Short mmCIF file of C-alpha atoms in Angstrom, two decimals:
data_model
loop_
_atom_site.label_atom_id
_atom_site.label_comp_id
_atom_site.label_asym_id
_atom_site.label_seq_id
_atom_site.Cartn_x
_atom_site.Cartn_y
_atom_site.Cartn_z
CA ASP A 1439 21.99 5.39 15.94
CA THR A 1440 19.79 3.98 13.21
CA ALA A 1441 16.72 2.22 14.59
CA VAL A 1442 15.48 0.48 11.44
CA SER A 1443 17.85 0.31 8.49
CA GLN A 1444 17.35 -0.95 4.97
CA THR A 1445 19.80 -1.73 2.19
CA PRO A 1446 20.00 -0.75 -0.52
CA LYS A 1447 18.28 2.63 -0.56
CA TYR A 1448 17.94 2.54 -4.34
CA LEU A 1449 17.74 -0.52 -6.57
CA VAL A 1450 17.50 -0.40 -10.35
CA THR A 1451 17.25 -3.69 -12.18
CA GLN A 1452 15.84 -5.32 -15.28
CA MET A 1453 12.75 -7.42 -15.67
CA GLY A 1454 13.26 -11.06 -14.88
CA ASN A 1455 16.09 -10.53 -12.41
CA ASP A 1456 16.09 -11.70 -8.79
CA LYS A 1457 16.91 -9.18 -6.06
CA SER A 1458 16.93 -8.87 -2.29
CA ILE A 1459 16.31 -6.04 0.14
CA LYS A 1460 17.70 -6.30 3.64
CA CYS A 1461 16.22 -4.89 6.83
CA GLU A 1462 17.69 -4.72 10.31
CA GLN A 1463 16.35 -3.21 13.52
CA ASN A 1464 18.34 -2.55 16.69
CA LEU A 1465 15.36 -1.75 18.88
CA GLY A 1466 14.93 -5.20 20.35
CA HIS A 1467 11.50 -5.52 18.74
CA ASP A 1468 10.04 -8.94 18.07
CA THR A 1469 7.71 -8.04 15.20
CA MET A 1470 8.79 -6.86 11.76
CA TYR A 1471 6.87 -5.87 8.64
CA TRP A 1472 7.21 -5.14 4.97
CA TYR A 1473 5.02 -2.48 3.36
CA LYS A 1474 4.81 -1.46 -0.30
CA GLN A 1475 4.19 2.14 -1.39
CA ASP A 1476 3.09 2.42 -5.01
CA SER A 1477 3.51 5.30 -7.43
CA LYS A 1478 0.35 6.95 -6.08
CA LYS A 1479 1.85 6.91 -2.57
CA PHE A 1480 -0.58 4.27 -1.35
CA LEU A 1481 0.90 2.14 1.43
CA LYS A 1482 -0.11 -1.48 1.92
CA ILE A 1483 1.20 -4.19 4.17
CA MET A 1484 2.82 -7.21 2.55
CA PHE A 1485 4.16 -9.37 5.38
CA SER A 1486 4.48 -9.47 9.13
CA TYR A 1487 6.83 -11.66 11.17
CA ASN A 1488 6.67 -12.23 14.90
CA ASN A 1489 9.65 -13.92 16.54
CA LYS A 1490 10.80 -15.17 13.14
CA GLU A 1491 7.40 -16.67 12.38
CA LEU A 1492 5.30 -15.49 9.42
CA ILE A 1493 2.04 -14.05 10.74
CA ILE A 1494 0.62 -11.96 7.92
CA ASN A 1495 0.85 -12.62 4.19
CA GLU A 1496 -1.39 -10.22 2.34
CA THR A 1497 -2.03 -11.98 -0.97
CA VAL A 1498 1.42 -11.17 -2.22
CA PRO A 1499 2.64 -13.12 -5.30
CA ASN A 1500 4.82 -16.14 -4.60
CA ARG A 1501 7.69 -14.33 -6.28
CA PHE A 1502 8.05 -12.39 -3.02
CA SER A 1503 9.62 -14.40 -0.24
CA PRO A 1504 10.45 -12.88 3.12
CA LYS A 1505 13.10 -14.47 5.30
CA SER A 1506 13.79 -13.79 8.96
CA PRO A 1507 17.09 -15.32 10.08
CA ASP A 1508 16.62 -13.81 13.55
CA LYS A 1509 14.37 -11.34 15.35
CA ALA A 1510 16.45 -8.36 14.28
CA HIS A 1511 16.40 -9.07 10.55
CA LEU A 1512 13.70 -9.43 7.93
CA ASN A 1513 14.85 -9.67 4.34
CA LEU A 1514 12.72 -9.55 1.22
CA HIS A 1515 13.68 -11.60 -1.81
CA ILE A 1516 11.92 -11.01 -5.11
CA ASN A 1517 12.17 -13.46 -8.00
CA SER A 1518 11.50 -12.74 -11.67
CA LEU A 1519 10.99 -9.02 -11.20
CA GLU A 1520 8.18 -7.36 -13.15
CA LEU A 1521 7.58 -3.73 -14.12
CA GLY A 1522 4.70 -3.58 -11.63
CA ASP A 1523 7.07 -4.34 -8.77
CA SER A 1524 8.51 -0.84 -9.08
CA ALA A 1525 7.68 0.87 -5.80
CA VAL A 1526 9.14 1.98 -2.50
CA TYR A 1527 9.40 -0.86 -0.01
CA PHE A 1528 9.37 -0.02 3.69
CA CYS A 1529 10.46 -2.24 6.51
CA ALA A 1530 9.03 -1.55 9.97
CA SER A 1531 9.23 -3.03 13.44
CA SER A 1532 7.32 -2.93 16.71
CA ARG A 1533 7.18 -4.59 20.08
CA GLN A 1534 4.61 -7.32 20.38
CA GLU A 1535 1.31 -5.79 21.49
CA SER A 1536 2.74 -2.32 21.09
CA TYR A 1537 0.92 0.18 18.95
CA GLU A 1538 3.78 2.13 17.38
CA GLN A 1539 5.61 0.89 14.33
CA TYR A 1540 9.01 2.31 13.48
CA PHE A 1541 9.73 2.56 9.78
CA GLY A 1542 12.98 2.20 7.91
CA PRO A 1543 14.03 4.79 5.32
CA GLY A 1544 12.57 2.80 2.42
CA THR A 1545 14.08 1.16 -0.64
CA ARG A 1546 13.11 2.58 -4.01
CA LEU A 1547 12.97 -0.30 -6.49
CA THR A 1548 12.86 0.51 -10.18
CA VAL A 1549 12.34 -2.31 -12.67
CA THR A 1550 13.16 -1.49 -16.29
CA ALA B 1250 -13.35 -4.58 6.65
CA GLN B 1251 -11.46 -1.72 8.15
CA LYS B 1252 -11.06 1.39 6.04
CA ILE B 1253 -9.39 4.79 6.34
CA THR B 1254 -10.54 7.76 4.26
CA GLN B 1255 -8.64 10.99 3.70
CA THR B 1256 -10.71 13.23 1.44
CA GLN B 1257 -8.20 16.05 1.02
CA PRO B 1258 -5.58 15.20 -1.61
CA GLY B 1259 -3.84 18.53 -1.02
CA MET B 1260 -3.94 21.44 1.40
CA PHE B 1261 -2.34 24.87 1.60
CA VAL B 1262 -1.71 26.78 4.81
CA GLN B 1263 0.07 30.01 5.63
CA GLU B 1264 3.07 29.81 7.88
CA LYS B 1265 2.19 30.23 11.59
CA GLU B 1266 -1.45 29.35 11.03
CA ALA B 1267 -3.19 26.19 12.21
CA VAL B 1268 -4.39 23.51 9.80
CA THR B 1269 -6.68 20.51 10.15
CA LEU B 1270 -6.18 17.36 8.10
CA ASP B 1271 -9.26 15.18 7.90
CA CYS B 1272 -9.45 11.45 8.51
CA THR B 1273 -12.47 9.19 8.88
CA TYR B 1274 -12.40 5.51 9.59
CA ASP B 1275 -14.62 2.50 9.50
CA THR B 1276 -14.30 -0.55 11.72
CA SER B 1277 -16.50 -2.98 13.60
CA ASP B 1278 -13.83 -3.70 16.21
CA PRO B 1279 -14.43 -2.06 19.59
CA SER B 1280 -10.68 -1.82 20.19
CA TYR B 1281 -8.56 -0.01 17.65
CA GLY B 1282 -5.79 2.53 17.32
CA LEU B 1283 -5.40 5.50 15.05
CA PHE B 1284 -2.13 7.03 13.89
CA TRP B 1285 -0.77 9.89 11.91
CA TYR B 1286 2.49 9.62 10.02
CA LYS B 1287 4.40 12.32 8.15
CA GLN B 1288 6.30 11.60 4.96
CA PRO B 1289 8.52 14.48 3.82
CA SER B 1290 9.93 14.65 0.32
CA SER B 1291 12.97 12.71 1.52
CA GLY B 1292 10.69 9.69 1.80
CA GLU B 1293 10.95 8.45 5.38
CA MET B 1294 7.86 7.71 7.45
CA ILE B 1295 7.78 9.66 10.71
CA PHE B 1296 5.36 8.72 13.49
CA LEU B 1297 3.52 11.79 14.80
CA ILE B 1298 0.71 10.83 17.12
CA TYR B 1299 -1.45 7.95 18.34
CA GLN B 1300 -5.01 7.71 19.68
CA GLY B 1301 -6.45 4.60 21.24
CA SER B 1302 -10.16 3.91 20.92
CA TYR B 1303 -10.60 3.82 24.69
CA ASP B 1304 -8.54 6.92 25.41
CA GLN B 1305 -10.69 9.46 27.17
CA GLN B 1306 -8.70 12.49 26.09
CA ASN B 1307 -7.52 13.63 22.69
CA ALA B 1308 -3.87 12.87 22.08
CA THR B 1309 -1.38 15.74 21.86
CA GLU B 1310 2.31 15.80 20.92
CA GLY B 1311 3.83 19.24 20.80
CA ARG B 1312 2.22 21.15 17.94
CA TYR B 1313 0.23 18.10 16.89
CA SER B 1314 -3.14 17.20 18.33
CA LEU B 1315 -5.66 14.62 17.30
CA ASN B 1316 -9.31 15.64 17.29
CA PHE B 1317 -10.91 12.28 18.05
CA GLN B 1318 -14.67 12.11 17.60
CA LYS B 1319 -15.62 8.50 18.17
CA ALA B 1320 -19.31 8.79 17.32
CA ARG B 1321 -18.45 10.39 13.98
CA LYS B 1322 -15.55 7.98 13.44
CA SER B 1323 -13.18 10.79 12.71
CA ALA B 1324 -9.59 11.37 13.81
CA ASN B 1325 -8.47 14.68 12.39
CA LEU B 1326 -4.92 15.92 12.82
CA VAL B 1327 -4.49 19.52 13.90
CA ILE B 1328 -1.13 21.19 13.37
CA SER B 1329 -0.78 24.47 15.21
CA ALA B 1330 1.57 27.28 14.22
CA SER B 1331 2.56 25.71 10.88
CA GLN B 1332 6.20 25.82 9.88
CA LEU B 1333 7.78 25.51 6.45
CA GLY B 1334 9.21 22.18 7.54
CA ASP B 1335 5.69 20.83 7.98
CA SER B 1336 5.31 20.63 4.20
CA ALA B 1337 4.94 16.91 3.55
CA MET B 1338 2.51 14.09 2.86
CA TYR B 1339 0.46 13.12 5.90
CA PHE B 1340 -1.03 9.66 6.32
CA CYS B 1341 -3.77 8.59 8.67
CA ALA B 1342 -3.66 4.90 9.61
CA MET B 1343 -5.55 2.39 11.69
CA ARG B 1344 -4.11 -0.54 13.60
CA GLU B 1345 -5.73 -3.88 12.96
CA LEU B 1346 -4.88 -6.55 15.50
CA ASN B 1347 -4.22 -10.07 14.34
CA TYR B 1348 -3.92 -13.40 16.04
CA GLY B 1349 -5.05 -12.29 19.45
CA GLY B 1350 -2.81 -9.28 19.44
CA ALA B 1351 0.34 -11.22 18.62
CA THR B 1352 0.93 -8.81 15.81
CA ASN B 1353 -0.81 -6.00 14.06
CA LYS B 1354 -0.83 -4.25 10.73
CA LEU B 1355 -1.47 -0.68 9.73
CA ILE B 1356 -4.14 0.21 7.20
CA PHE B 1357 -3.35 3.53 5.59
CA GLY B 1358 -5.40 6.27 4.00
CA THR B 1359 -4.41 7.77 0.67
CA GLY B 1360 -2.66 10.73 2.26
CA THR B 1361 -2.92 14.53 2.21
CA LEU B 1362 -0.15 16.63 0.72
CA LEU B 1363 0.32 19.72 2.87
CA ALA B 1364 2.11 22.78 1.54
CA VAL B 1365 3.05 25.51 4.01
CA GLN B 1366 3.41 28.89 2.35
CA PRO B 1367 5.65 31.67 3.73
#
């Protein structure tokens, strides 16, 4: 049973394209997150949603737009992709006020 | 601002020996949480251990223990009896609460790449 799943696992696309990454959790958590891991393995939070409401937006360009249709899903849409967007994107979830975050397997995005 | 520092970019350890991965943190919040995650070459992030700032005892989970020294602001991970499968990147992270605890985010260190040698 997959707790936090992401699709696709790999995404290769050209500059200027628009793409989406999907995330689903079956843990019944009410908080979901997107993190970005760059080529130097540094992890940084991008967004956090609680009960479908945006809570954290860490100075991410407007080209990135998260969407949470329900508590179990948090999708990430990226417009006008740039070379610098190449990274591994991790989705995570947690219970409200809980300390542990469960991570998805990551999506490796490569922009050419 | 909260900050996590991992000063060891890479470490080697012989199989079956113990190894300590260093982590220091900086925060002005009296309530915080510290984590260690493991990232093997396959890429997933695996939660290992958690220490709360008010916990009286050091956290332990199987072969993992967290050496929490609050006055020194350090939260080192100790892996006992290293196994080949322990070879991975290890991240120390701190939980920062937001909006009265309605949500939180993790602030990560730069990681330590551990190689276990047979």
